[in-house]
Amino acid sequence: DLYGVTHTNPTIYTIESEAITFTNPTSERTGYTFKGWNPTGIAKGSTGNKTITAQWTEILSTITITTNPAEGGSIEVDGKAFTPGNTVQVGVATTKQVTAVPNEGYGVATWGVSNKDIVNVSGGATVTLKSDGSGSTGTLTANFIGLEYTITFEKQEGTEGTDNVTVRYKNNNYSISPVVAPTRTGYTFGGYYTEAAGAGVQVVSAEGQWVTN
């Protein structure tokens, strides 16, 4: 299969034809380098129909795969664990399945590419990585984002104060806003707990500050 490549070599010969040495194609195949013909020619005096095969070598691009932030998650390539910062090779036909695996508290936000003319990705948490066949280099980055959670406070007949807060996981910790304590006539606020009536684990102190457990 010539894949649309043109050439000027003869397609017919006879026993009286001079020896034929095949020349390179006159056009190129995207993403491949021409290696030669097999066989390279036809000797004088040959007979019979011949099949001449074009030999191609795929041009591969070297792609570095990274994560951001590093603690956000890990990478798998073709279903196997992959060390961020290492490289893979892809081309127009040779592809890799790259999966971003978020750590607890993180999700996959986006995939970043250093050169969109070189690296092509499609998909979600798992993408198919390929290149344009130019042999250039590029970088693919899995961008993780801390997930957001909403904490709603049950004030137990109290009023005012913070109704709820948004929590985001970042840098192996949670980013949480301070809490304004509620008020209730005849009562002193004693903090928020994971269970009713002061049972369970205290998560907010009486001063409205988060308690570290």
Tab-separated table of N, CA and C in Angstrom, residues 68-72 103-107 144-149 167-176:
chain	number	residue	atom	x	y	z
A	68	ASN	N	0.206	18.174	37.983
A	68	ASN	CA	0.185	19.472	38.653
A	68	ASN	C	-1.112	19.602	39.465
A	69	PRO	N	-0.992	19.769	40.817
A	69	PRO	CA	0.243	19.662	41.610
A	69	PRO	C	0.658	18.206	41.758
A	70	ALA	N	1.901	18.013	42.205
A	70	ALA	CA	2.430	16.657	42.288
A	70	ALA	C	1.610	15.787	43.236
A	71	GLU	N	1.082	16.406	44.320
A	71	GLU	CA	0.327	15.621	45.298
A	71	GLU	C	-1.116	15.374	44.866
A	72	GLY	N	-1.497	15.927	43.704
A	72	GLY	CA	-2.877	15.810	43.258
A	72	GLY	C	-3.279	14.442	42.768
A	103	ASN	N	-5.775	11.682	43.653
A	103	ASN	CA	-5.708	11.265	45.043
A	103	ASN	C	-6.966	11.716	45.767
A	104	GLU	N	-7.165	11.220	46.985
A	104	GLU	CA	-8.336	11.597	47.763
A	104	GLU	C	-8.393	13.113	47.927
A	105	GLY	N	-9.567	13.667	47.660
A	105	GLY	CA	-9.753	15.108	47.786
A	105	GLY	C	-9.491	15.881	46.515
A	106	TYR	N	-9.079	15.191	45.449
A	106	TYR	CA	-8.772	15.863	44.188
A	106	TYR	C	-9.612	15.287	43.040
A	107	GLY	N	-9.762	16.084	42.002
A	107	GLY	CA	-10.382	15.646	40.764
A	107	GLY	C	-9.519	16.080	39.599
A	144	PHE	N	-4.666	18.602	38.290
A	144	PHE	CA	-5.631	18.189	39.311
A	144	PHE	C	-6.131	19.424	40.066
A	145	ILE	N	-7.346	19.334	40.572
A	145	ILE	CA	-7.920	20.422	41.341
A	145	ILE	C	-8.540	19.870	42.616
A	146	GLY	N	-8.344	20.608	43.705
A	146	GLY	CA	-8.943	20.187	44.967
A	146	GLY	C	-10.460	20.244	44.885
A	147	LEU	N	-11.112	19.169	45.324
A	147	LEU	CA	-12.571	19.125	45.282
A	147	LEU	C	-13.164	20.047	46.333
A	148	GLU	N	-14.315	20.590	46.036
A	148	GLU	CA	-15.019	21.457	46.977
A	148	GLU	C	-16.142	20.694	47.663
A	149	TYR	N	-16.257	20.919	48.961
A	149	TYR	CA	-17.327	20.310	49.752
A	149	TYR	C	-18.037	21.418	50.530
A	167	VAL	N	-15.367	23.994	51.517
A	167	VAL	CA	-14.062	23.445	51.864
A	167	VAL	C	-13.394	22.949	50.593
A	168	ARG	N	-12.123	23.294	50.416
A	168	ARG	CA	-11.374	22.795	49.251
A	168	ARG	C	-10.073	22.164	49.729
A	169	TYR	N	-9.776	20.997	49.170
A	169	TYR	CA	-8.554	20.271	49.512
A	169	TYR	C	-7.411	20.794	48.653
A	170	LYS	N	-6.291	21.169	49.298
A	170	LYS	CA	-5.147	21.704	48.566
A	170	LYS	C	-3.889	21.498	49.392
A	171	ASN	N	-2.816	21.068	48.703
A	171	ASN	CA	-1.513	20.893	49.353
A	171	ASN	C	-1.614	20.012	50.602
A	172	ASN	N	-2.307	18.883	50.431
A	172	ASN	CA	-2.459	17.904	51.508
A	172	ASN	C	-3.164	18.464	52.737
A	173	ASN	N	-3.994	19.464	52.557
A	173	ASN	CA	-4.735	20.037	53.667
A	173	ASN	C	-6.029	20.626	53.130
A	174	TYR	N	-6.922	20.981	54.037
A	174	TYR	CA	-8.177	21.588	53.646
A	174	TYR	C	-8.135	23.087	53.876
A	175	SER	N	-8.613	23.835	52.897
A	175	SER	CA	-8.728	25.290	53.018
A	175	SER	C	-10.156	25.610	53.448
A	176	ILE	N	-10.290	26.144	54.688
A	176	ILE	CA	-11.612	26.381	55.266
A	176	ILE	C	-11.674	27.798	55.823
